[in-house]
Coordinates of C-alpha atoms and ligand atoms in Angstrom, one line a residue:
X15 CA 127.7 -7.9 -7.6
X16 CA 126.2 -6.4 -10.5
X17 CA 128.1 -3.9 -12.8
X18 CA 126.8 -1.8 -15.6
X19 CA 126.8 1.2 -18.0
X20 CA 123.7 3.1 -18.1
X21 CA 123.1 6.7 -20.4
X22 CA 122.4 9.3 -17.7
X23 CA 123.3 12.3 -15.8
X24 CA 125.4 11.0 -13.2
X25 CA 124.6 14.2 -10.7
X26 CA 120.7 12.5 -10.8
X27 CA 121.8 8.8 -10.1
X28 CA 119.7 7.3 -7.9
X29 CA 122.3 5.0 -6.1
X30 CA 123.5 5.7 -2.3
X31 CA 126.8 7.4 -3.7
X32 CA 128.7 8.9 -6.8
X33 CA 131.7 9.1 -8.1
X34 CA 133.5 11.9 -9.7
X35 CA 137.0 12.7 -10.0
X36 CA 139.7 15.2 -9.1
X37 CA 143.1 16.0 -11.1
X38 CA 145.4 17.3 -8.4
X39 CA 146.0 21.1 -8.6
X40 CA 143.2 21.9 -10.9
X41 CA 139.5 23.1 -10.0
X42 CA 136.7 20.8 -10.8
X43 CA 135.6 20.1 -14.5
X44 CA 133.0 18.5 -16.4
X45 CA 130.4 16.1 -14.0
X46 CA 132.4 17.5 -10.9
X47 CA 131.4 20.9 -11.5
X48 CA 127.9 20.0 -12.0
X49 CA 128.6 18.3 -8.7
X50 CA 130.1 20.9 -7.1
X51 CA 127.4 23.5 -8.4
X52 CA 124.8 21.1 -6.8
X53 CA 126.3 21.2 -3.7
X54 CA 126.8 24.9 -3.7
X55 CA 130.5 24.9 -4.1
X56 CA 131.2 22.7 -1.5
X57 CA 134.5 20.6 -3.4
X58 CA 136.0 24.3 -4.7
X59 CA 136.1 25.3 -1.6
X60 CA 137.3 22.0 0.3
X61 CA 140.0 22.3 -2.5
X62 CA 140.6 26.1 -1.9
X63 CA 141.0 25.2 2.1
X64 CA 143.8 22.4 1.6
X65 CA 140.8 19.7 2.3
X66 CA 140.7 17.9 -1.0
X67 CA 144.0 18.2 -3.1
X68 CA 143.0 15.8 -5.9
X69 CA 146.2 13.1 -5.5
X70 CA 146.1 9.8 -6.2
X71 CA 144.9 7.0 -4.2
X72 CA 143.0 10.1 -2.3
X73 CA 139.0 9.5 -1.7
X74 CA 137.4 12.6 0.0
X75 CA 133.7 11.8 1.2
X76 CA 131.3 14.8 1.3
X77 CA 127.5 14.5 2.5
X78 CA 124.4 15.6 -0.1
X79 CA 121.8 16.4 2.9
X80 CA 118.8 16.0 -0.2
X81 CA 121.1 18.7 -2.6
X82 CA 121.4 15.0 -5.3
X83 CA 119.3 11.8 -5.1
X84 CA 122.7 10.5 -4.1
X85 CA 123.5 10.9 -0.2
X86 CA 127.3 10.5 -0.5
X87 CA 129.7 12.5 -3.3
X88 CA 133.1 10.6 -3.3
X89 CA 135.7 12.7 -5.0
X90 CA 138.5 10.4 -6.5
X91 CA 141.6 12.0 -6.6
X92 CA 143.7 11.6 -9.7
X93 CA 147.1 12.6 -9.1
X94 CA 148.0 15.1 -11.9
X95 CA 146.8 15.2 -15.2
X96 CA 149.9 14.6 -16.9
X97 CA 150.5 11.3 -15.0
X98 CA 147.1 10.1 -15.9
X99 CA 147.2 6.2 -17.3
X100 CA 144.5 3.5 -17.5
X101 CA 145.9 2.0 -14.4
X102 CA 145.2 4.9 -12.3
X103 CA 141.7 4.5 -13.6
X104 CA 142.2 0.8 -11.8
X105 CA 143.8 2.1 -8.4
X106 CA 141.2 5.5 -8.0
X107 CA 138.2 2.7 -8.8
X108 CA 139.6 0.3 -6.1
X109 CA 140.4 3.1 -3.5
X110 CA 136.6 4.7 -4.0
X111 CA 135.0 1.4 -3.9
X112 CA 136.6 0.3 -0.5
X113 CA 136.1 3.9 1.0
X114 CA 132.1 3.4 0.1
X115 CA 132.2 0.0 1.2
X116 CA 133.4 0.7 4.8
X117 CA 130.6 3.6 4.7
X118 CA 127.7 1.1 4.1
X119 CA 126.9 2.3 0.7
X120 CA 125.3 -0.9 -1.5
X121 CA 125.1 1.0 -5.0
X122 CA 127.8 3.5 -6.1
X123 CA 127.2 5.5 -9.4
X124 CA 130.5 6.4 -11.2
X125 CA 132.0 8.6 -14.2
X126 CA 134.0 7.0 -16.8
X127 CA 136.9 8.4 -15.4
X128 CA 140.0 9.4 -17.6
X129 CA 136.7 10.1 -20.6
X130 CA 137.6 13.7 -20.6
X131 CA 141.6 13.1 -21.2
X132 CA 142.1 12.8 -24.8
X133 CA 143.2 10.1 -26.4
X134 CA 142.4 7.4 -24.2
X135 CA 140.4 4.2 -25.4
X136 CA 136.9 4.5 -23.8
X137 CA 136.5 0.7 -24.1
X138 CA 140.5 0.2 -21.4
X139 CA 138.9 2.9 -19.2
X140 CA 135.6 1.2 -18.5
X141 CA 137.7 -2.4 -18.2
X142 CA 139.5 -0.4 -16.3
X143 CA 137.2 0.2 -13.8
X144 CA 135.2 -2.8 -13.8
X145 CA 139.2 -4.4 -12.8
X146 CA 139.9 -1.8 -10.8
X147 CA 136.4 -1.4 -8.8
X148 CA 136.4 -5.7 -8.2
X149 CA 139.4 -6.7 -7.8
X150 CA 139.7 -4.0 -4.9
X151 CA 136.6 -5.0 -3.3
X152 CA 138.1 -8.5 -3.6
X153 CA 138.0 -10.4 0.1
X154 CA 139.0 -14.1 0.8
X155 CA 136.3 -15.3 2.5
X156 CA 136.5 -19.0 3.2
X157 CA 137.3 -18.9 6.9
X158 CA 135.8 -15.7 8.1
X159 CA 133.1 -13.3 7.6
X160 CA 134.3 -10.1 5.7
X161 CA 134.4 -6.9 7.8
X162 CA 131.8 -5.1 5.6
X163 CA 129.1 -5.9 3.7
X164 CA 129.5 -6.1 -0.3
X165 CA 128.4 -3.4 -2.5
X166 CA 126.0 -4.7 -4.8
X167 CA 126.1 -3.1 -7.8
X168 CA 128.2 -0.2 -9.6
X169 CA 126.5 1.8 -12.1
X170 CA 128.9 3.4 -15.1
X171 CA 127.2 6.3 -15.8
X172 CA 127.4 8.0 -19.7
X173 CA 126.3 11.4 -21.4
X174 CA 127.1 10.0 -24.8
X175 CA 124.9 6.5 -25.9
X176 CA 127.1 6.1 -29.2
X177 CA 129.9 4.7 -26.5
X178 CA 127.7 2.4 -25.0
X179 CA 128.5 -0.5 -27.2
X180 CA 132.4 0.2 -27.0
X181 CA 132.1 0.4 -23.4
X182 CA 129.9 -2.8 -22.8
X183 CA 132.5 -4.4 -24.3
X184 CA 135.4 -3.6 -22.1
X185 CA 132.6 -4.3 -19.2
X186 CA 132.6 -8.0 -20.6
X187 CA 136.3 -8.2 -20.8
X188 CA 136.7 -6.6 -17.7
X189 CA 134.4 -9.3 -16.0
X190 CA 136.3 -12.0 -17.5
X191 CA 139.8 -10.8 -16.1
X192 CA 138.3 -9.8 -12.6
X193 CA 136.8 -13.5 -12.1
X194 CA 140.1 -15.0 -13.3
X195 CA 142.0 -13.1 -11.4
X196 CA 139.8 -13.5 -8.5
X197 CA 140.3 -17.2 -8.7
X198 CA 143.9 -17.0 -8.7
X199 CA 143.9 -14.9 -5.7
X200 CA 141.6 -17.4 -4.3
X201 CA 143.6 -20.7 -4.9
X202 CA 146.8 -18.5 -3.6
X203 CA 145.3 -17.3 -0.1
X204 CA 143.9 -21.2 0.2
X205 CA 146.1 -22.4 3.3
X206 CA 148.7 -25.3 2.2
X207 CA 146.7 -27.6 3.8
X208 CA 143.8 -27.2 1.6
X209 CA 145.0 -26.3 -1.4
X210 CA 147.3 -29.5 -2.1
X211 CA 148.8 -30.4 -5.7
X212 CA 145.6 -33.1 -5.7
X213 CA 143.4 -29.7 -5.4
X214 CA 144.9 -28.0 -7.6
X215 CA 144.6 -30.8 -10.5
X216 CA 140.5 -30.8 -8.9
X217 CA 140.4 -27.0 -9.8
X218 CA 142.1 -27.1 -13.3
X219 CA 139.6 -30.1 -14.5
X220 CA 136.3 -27.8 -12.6
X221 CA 137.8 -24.9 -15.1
X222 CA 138.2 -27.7 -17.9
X223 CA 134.6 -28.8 -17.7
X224 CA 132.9 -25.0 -17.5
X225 CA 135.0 -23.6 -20.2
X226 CA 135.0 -26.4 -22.4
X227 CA 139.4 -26.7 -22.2
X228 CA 140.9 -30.1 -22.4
X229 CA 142.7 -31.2 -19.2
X230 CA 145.6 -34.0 -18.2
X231 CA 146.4 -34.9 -14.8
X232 CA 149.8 -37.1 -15.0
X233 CA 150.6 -38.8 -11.6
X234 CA 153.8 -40.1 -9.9
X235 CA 153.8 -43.3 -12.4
X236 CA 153.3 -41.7 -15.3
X237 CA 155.8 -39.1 -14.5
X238 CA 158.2 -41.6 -14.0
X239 CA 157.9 -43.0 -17.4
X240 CA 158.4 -39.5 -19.2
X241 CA 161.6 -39.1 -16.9
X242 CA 160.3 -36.8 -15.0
X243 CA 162.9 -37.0 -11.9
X244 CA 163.5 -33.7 -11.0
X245 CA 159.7 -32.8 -10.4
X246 CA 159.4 -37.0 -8.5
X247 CA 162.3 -35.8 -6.7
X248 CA 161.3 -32.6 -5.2
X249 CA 158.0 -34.4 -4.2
X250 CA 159.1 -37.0 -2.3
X251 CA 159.8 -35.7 1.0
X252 CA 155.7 -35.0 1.1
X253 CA 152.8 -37.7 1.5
X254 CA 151.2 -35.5 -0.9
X255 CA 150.6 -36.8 -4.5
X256 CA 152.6 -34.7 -7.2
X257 CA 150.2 -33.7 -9.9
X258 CA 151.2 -32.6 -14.1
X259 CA 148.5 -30.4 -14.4
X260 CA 147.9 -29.7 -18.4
X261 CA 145.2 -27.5 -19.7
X262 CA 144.6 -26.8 -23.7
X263 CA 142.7 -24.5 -25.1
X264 CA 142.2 -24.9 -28.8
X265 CA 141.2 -21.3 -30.5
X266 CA 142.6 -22.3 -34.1
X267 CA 141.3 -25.5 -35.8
X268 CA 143.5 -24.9 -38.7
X269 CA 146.9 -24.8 -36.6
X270 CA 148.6 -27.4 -35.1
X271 CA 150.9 -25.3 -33.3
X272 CA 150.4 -23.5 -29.6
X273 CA 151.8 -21.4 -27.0
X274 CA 153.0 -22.6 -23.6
X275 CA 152.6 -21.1 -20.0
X276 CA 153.8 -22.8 -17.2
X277 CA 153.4 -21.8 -13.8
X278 CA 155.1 -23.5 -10.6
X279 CA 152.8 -24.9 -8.7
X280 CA 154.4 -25.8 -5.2
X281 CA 151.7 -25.8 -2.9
X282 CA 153.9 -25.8 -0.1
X283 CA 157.7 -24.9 0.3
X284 CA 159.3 -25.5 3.5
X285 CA 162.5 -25.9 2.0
X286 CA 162.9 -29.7 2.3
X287 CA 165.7 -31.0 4.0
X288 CA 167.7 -27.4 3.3
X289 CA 164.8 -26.0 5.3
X290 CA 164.3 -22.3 5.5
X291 CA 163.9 -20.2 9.1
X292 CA 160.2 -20.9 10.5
X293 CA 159.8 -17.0 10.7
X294 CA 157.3 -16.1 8.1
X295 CA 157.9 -19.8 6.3
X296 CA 153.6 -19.8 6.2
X297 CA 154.2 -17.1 3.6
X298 CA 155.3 -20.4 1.1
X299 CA 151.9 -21.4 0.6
X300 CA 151.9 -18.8 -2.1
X301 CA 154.6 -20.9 -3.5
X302 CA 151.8 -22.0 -6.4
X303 CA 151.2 -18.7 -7.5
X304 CA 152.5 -18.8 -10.7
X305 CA 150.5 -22.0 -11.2
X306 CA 147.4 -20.7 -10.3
X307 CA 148.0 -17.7 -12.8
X308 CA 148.7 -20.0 -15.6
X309 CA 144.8 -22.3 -14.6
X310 CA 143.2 -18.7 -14.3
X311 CA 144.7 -17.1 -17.7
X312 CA 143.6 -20.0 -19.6
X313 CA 140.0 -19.9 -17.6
X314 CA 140.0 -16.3 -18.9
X315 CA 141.2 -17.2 -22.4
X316 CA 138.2 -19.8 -23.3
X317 CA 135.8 -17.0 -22.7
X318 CA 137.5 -14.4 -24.4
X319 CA 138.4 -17.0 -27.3
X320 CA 141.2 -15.4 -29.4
X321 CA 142.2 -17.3 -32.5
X322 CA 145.4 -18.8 -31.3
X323 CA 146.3 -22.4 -29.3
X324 CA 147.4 -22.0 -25.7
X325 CA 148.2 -24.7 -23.4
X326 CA 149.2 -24.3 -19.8
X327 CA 151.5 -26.9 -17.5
X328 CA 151.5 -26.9 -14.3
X329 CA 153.9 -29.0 -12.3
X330 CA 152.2 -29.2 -8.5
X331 CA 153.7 -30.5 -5.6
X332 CA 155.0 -29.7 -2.3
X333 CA 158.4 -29.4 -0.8
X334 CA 158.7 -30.9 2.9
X335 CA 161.9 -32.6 4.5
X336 CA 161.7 -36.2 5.3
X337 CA 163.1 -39.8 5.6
X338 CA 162.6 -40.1 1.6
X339 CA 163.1 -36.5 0.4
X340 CA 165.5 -35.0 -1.6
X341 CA 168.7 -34.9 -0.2
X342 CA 171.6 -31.9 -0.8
X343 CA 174.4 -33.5 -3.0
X344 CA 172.3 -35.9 -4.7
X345 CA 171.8 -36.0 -8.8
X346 CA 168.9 -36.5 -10.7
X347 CA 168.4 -36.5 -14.1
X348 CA 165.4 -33.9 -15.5
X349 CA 163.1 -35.1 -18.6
X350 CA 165.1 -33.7 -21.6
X351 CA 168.2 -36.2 -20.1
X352 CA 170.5 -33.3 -18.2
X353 CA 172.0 -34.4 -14.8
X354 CA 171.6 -31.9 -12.1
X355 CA 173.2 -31.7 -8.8
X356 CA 170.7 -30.7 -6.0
X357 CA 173.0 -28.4 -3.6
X358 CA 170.3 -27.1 -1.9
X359 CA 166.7 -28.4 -2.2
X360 CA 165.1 -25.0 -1.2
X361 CA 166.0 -24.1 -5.1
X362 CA 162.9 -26.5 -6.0
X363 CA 161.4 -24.4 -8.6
X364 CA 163.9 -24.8 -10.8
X365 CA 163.7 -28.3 -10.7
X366 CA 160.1 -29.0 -10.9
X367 CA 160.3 -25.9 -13.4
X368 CA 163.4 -28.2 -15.7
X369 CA 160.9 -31.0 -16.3
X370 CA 157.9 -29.0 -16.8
X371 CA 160.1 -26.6 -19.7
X372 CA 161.3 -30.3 -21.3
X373 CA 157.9 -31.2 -21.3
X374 CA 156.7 -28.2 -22.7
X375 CA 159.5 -27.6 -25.6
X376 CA 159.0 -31.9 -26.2
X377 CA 155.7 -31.0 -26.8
X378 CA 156.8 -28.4 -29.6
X379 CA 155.0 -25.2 -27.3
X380 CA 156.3 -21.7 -28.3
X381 CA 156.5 -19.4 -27.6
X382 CA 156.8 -20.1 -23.8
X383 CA 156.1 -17.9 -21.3
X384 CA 156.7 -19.4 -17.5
X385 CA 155.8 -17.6 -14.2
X386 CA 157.3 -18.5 -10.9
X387 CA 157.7 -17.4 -7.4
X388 CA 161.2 -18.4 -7.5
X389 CA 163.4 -16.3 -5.6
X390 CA 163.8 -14.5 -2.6
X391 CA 166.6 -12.6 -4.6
X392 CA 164.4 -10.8 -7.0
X393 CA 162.8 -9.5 -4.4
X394 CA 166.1 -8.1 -3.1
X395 CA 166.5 -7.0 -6.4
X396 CA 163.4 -5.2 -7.8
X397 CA 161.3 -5.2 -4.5
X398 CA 157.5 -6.0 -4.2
X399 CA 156.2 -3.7 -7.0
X400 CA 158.0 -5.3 -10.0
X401 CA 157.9 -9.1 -11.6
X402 CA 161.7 -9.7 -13.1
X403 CA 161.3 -10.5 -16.7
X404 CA 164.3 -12.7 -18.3
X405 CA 164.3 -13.6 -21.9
X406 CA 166.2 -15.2 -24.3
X407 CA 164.3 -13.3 -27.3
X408 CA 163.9 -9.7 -27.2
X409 CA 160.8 -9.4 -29.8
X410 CA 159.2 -12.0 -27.3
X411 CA 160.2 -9.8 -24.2
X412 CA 158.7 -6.7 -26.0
X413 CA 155.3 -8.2 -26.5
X414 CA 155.4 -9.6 -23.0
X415 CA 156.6 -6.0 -21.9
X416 CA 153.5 -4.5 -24.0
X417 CA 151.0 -7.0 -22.6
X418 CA 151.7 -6.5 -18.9
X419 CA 151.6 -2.6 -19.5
X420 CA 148.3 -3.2 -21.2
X421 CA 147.2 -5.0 -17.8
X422 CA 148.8 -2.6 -15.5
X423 CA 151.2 -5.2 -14.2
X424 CA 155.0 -3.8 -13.5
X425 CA 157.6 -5.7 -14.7
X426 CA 161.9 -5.0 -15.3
X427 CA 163.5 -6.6 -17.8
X428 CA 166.9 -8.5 -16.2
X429 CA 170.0 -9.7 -18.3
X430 CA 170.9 -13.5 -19.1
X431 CA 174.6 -12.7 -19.3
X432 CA 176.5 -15.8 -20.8
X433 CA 179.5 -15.5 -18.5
X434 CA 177.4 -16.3 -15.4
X435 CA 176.7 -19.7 -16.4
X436 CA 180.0 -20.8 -14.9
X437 CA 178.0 -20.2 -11.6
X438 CA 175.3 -22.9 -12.5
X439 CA 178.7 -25.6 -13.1
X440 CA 178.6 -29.0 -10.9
X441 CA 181.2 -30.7 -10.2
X442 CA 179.9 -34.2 -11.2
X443 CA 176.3 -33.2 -13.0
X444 CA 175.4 -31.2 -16.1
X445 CA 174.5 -28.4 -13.8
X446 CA 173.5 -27.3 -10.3
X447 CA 170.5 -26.0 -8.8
X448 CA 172.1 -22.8 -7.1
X449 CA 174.6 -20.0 -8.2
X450 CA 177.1 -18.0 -6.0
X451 CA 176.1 -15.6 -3.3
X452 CA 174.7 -12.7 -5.9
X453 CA 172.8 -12.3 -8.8
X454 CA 170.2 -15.3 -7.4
X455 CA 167.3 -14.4 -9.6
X456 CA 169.8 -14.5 -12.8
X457 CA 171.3 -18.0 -12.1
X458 CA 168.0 -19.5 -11.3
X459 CA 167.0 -17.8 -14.9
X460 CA 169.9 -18.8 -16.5
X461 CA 168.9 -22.6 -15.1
X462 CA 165.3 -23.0 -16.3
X463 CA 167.3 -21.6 -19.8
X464 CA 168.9 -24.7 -19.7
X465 CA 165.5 -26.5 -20.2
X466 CA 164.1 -24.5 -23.0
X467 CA 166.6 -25.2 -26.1
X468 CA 166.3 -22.8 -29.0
X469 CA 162.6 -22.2 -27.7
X470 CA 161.7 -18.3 -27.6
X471 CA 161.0 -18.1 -23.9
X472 CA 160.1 -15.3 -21.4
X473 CA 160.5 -15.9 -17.3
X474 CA 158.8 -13.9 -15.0
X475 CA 159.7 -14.0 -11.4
X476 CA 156.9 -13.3 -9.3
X477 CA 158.4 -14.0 -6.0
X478 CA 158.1 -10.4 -4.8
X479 CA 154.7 -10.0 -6.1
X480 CA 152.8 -12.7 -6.0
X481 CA 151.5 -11.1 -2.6
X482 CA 151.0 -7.9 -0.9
X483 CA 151.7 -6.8 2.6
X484 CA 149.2 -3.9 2.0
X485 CA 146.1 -2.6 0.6
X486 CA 146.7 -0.2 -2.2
X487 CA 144.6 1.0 -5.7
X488 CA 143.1 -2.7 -6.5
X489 CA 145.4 -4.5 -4.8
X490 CA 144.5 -5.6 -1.1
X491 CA 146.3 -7.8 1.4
X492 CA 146.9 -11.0 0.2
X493 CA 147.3 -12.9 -3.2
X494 CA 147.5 -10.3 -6.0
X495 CA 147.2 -12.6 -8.3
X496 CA 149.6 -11.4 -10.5
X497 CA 150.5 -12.6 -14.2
X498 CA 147.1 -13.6 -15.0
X499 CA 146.2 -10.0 -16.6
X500 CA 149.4 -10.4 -18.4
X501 CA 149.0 -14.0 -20.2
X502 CA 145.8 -13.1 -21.2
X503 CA 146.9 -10.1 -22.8
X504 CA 149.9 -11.9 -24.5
X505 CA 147.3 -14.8 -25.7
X506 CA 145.3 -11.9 -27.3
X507 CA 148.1 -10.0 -28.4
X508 CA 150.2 -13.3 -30.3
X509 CA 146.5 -14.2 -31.7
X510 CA 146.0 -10.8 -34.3
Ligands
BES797 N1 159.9 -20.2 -3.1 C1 161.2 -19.7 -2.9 C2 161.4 -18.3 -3.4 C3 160.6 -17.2 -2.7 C4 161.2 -16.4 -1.7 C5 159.3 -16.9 -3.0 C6 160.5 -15.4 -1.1 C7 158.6 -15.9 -2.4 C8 159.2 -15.1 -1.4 C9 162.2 -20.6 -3.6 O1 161.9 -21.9 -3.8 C10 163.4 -20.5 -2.8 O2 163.4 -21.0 -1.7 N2 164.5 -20.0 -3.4 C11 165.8 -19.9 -2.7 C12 166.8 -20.2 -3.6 C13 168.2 -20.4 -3.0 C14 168.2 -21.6 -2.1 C15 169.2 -20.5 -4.1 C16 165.9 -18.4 -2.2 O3 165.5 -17.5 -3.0 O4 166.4 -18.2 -1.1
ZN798 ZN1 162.4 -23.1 -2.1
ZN799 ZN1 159.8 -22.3 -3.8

């Protein structure tokens, strides 16, 4: 697929459809009138009838019959124009680009929507739409043919050639943070049985050798010798191979310092020996998500190369019952020396998570920033449209709060109240792995806190939105392949 911005009139694109846009409750302005005046007032009075009302996530289809070189007009509703954000720009570019998909059309000509609302940087909006156009024509393909045939190439049409430059630019970036997040997706959807820990390590040193990023597999034995019993523990009910995953990416030669991103890579969670109900348990080989996001964002952050260290660790493995795994009641002892008490072996995350934070704050990373589809709780608790966000710095949750609002990705600060850490007490260990019967998603935060020391760290829990049960805007059924938007924003954003 081919995207680019050309100068032009977009009314005289030569492309099988445009692409104009309609703020709900007004009449049409700008490239939509000279559309509408083409076509004889045909959108006024679709609006004036009730036909086209202009809100979001709307895409009304009207036929040229030779009145534009274009034979199909999509008009992109907007929503109103005092709602209007860059991420809208992402959701109307999805919703158009599927709509002209399923009608056959193989090259679309758009505005730069949002251009005429003040304000705006013109270089988000065409990132915007190069995200928002990809990502929701994004299929996972591996195991059957797509539905419809791809559109080949998107045209951003512009009046004004002075932008061009600006908006090339957020083209570029906008490629580089639909292919990561593309590949993301793609690891995620990967069934269990193909996308193993061992795969995973194979895809972080593929990513290593095209983007020039340095990579360290660790196996079983060397884990053991770094202590690593938590992560060996969880792993050994599977005859899968656990895998420390590490991928650096050096942007400043003068700093020995670097940020850390971890993502929990289980590539399968059945729950081990506490197993889980086998309704929906396939759903769990999304259970590496937050690992995937961590390989993608630093994919994405070689290319864009902001002047800042980053390195990524991703503890892979998968969580099956068996004659040798993990047992409820027993102890282990993590990497930084704490005993834990495993009362329930479904909480896995948070142990694989406990060596992989030692590792990281041993390893002086900070900030750290990990992701992790951890619990079903913050699902409860937020539902599937926000991450939870826990922090144990408030100027590090801002920025991380900025960055996923620059890449249109929701997420709602929870509290780390001190008085719930009785619920984390064991009996006979340091700590156990599961709280009382409410507040989940806090006492599994307030565990991995345990692991980071005086490190400023941000948690994300992505169990709700690691995958969608519906298409919507740019997001379609499947992996989302959330948090990779945001790390690379946060890499860009700690590197100024
Ligand atoms: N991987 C799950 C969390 C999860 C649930 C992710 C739903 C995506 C959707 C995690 O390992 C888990 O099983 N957590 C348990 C913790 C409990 C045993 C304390 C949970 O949330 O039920
Ligand atoms: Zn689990
Ligand atoms: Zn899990």
């Amino acid at each position: 697929m081919e995207i680019k911005v050309i100068v032009g009139d977009v009314t005289q694109a030569e492309a099988d459809a445009i692409v104009v846009n309609l703020f709900e409750g007004e009449q049409p302005a700008g490239a939509t009138a000279a559309v509408d005046k083409a076509l004889g007032g045909a959108i006024s009075h679709l609006i004036d009838s009730g036909g086209i009302k202009g809100k979001f996530g709307e895409v009304s289809i009207i036929h040229t019959f030779g009145k534009l070189p274009a034979g199909i007009v999509a008009v992109a509703g907007s929503g109103k124009r005092r709602d209007f954000t860059v991420d809208r720009v992402r959701g109307v570019s999805g919703e158009s680009c599927r709509s002209l998909r399923k009608l056959n059309c193989r090259n679309v000509a758009t505005v730069l929507h949002g251009a005429d609302i003040g304000g705006i940087d013109p270089e988000a909006l065409a990132e915007a739409i190069v995200v928002g156009s990809l990502l929701g024509l994004y299929n996972f393909a591996r195991y059957k043919k797509p539905e419809y045939e791809d559109i080949k190439e998107i045209l951003i049409v512009e009046k004004d050639e002075d932008k061009l430059p600006v908006l090339e630019r957020g083209v570029c970036k906008g490629k580089v943070m639909v292919e990561a997040t593309s590949l993301a997706r793609d690891m995620v959807n990967e069934p269990a049985n193909h996308m193993t820990p061992s795969r995973m390590a194979e895809i972080a040193t593929e990513v290593a050798g095209k983007r020039n990023l340095e990579v360290k597999v660790f196996d079983s034995n060397e884990m053991e010798t770094m202590g690593m019993e938590a992560l060996l523990g969880v792993s050994r009910g599977s005859k899968q191979a656990p895998k420390l995953i590490t991928l650096s990416y050096k942007g400043n030669e003068s700093s020995e310092s670097a940020i850390g991103f971890i993502g929990k890579g289980v590539t399968f969670d059945s729950g081990g020996i506490s197993i889980k109900p086998s309704k929906d348990m396939d759903e769990m080989k999304d259970d590496m998500a937050g690992g995937a996001a961590v390989v993608a964002a630093l994919s994405a952050i070689a290319q864009l190369k902001p002047k800042i260290n980053v390195v990524g660790v991703i503890p892979a493995t998968e969580n099956l019952p068996s004659g040798s795994a993990l047992k409820p009641g027993d102890v282990i002892k993590a990497m930084n020396g704490k005993t834990i008490e495993v009362k329930n072996t479904d909480a896995e995350g948070r142990l694989i998570l406990a060596d992989a934070l030692s590792y990281a704050v041993k390893h002086d990373l900070s900030p750290v920033v990990d992701l992790a589809t951890l619990t079903g709780a913050c699902c409860v608790a937020l539902g599937t449209g926000y991450s939870g966000a826990f922090s144990n710095n408030q100027e590090l949750m801002e920025r991380v709060l900025k960055a996923a609002g620059r890449a249109g990705e929701k997420l709602w600060q929870l509290p780390l109240p001190e008085e719930y850490k009785e619920q984390n007490k064991s009996e006979i260990a340091d700590i156990k792995n599961i709280g009382d019967k409410y507040g989940g998603a806090i006492t599994a935060a307030l565990f991995l806190g345990e692991f980071v020391g005086n490190t400023p760290w941000v948690h994300l829990d992505i169990a709700g939105t690691a995958c969608s049960s519906k298409e919507s805007g740019y997001v379609v059924k499947g992996a989302t392949g959330v948090g990779v938007r945001t790390l690379v924003e946060l890499a860009l954003s700690l590197a100024k």
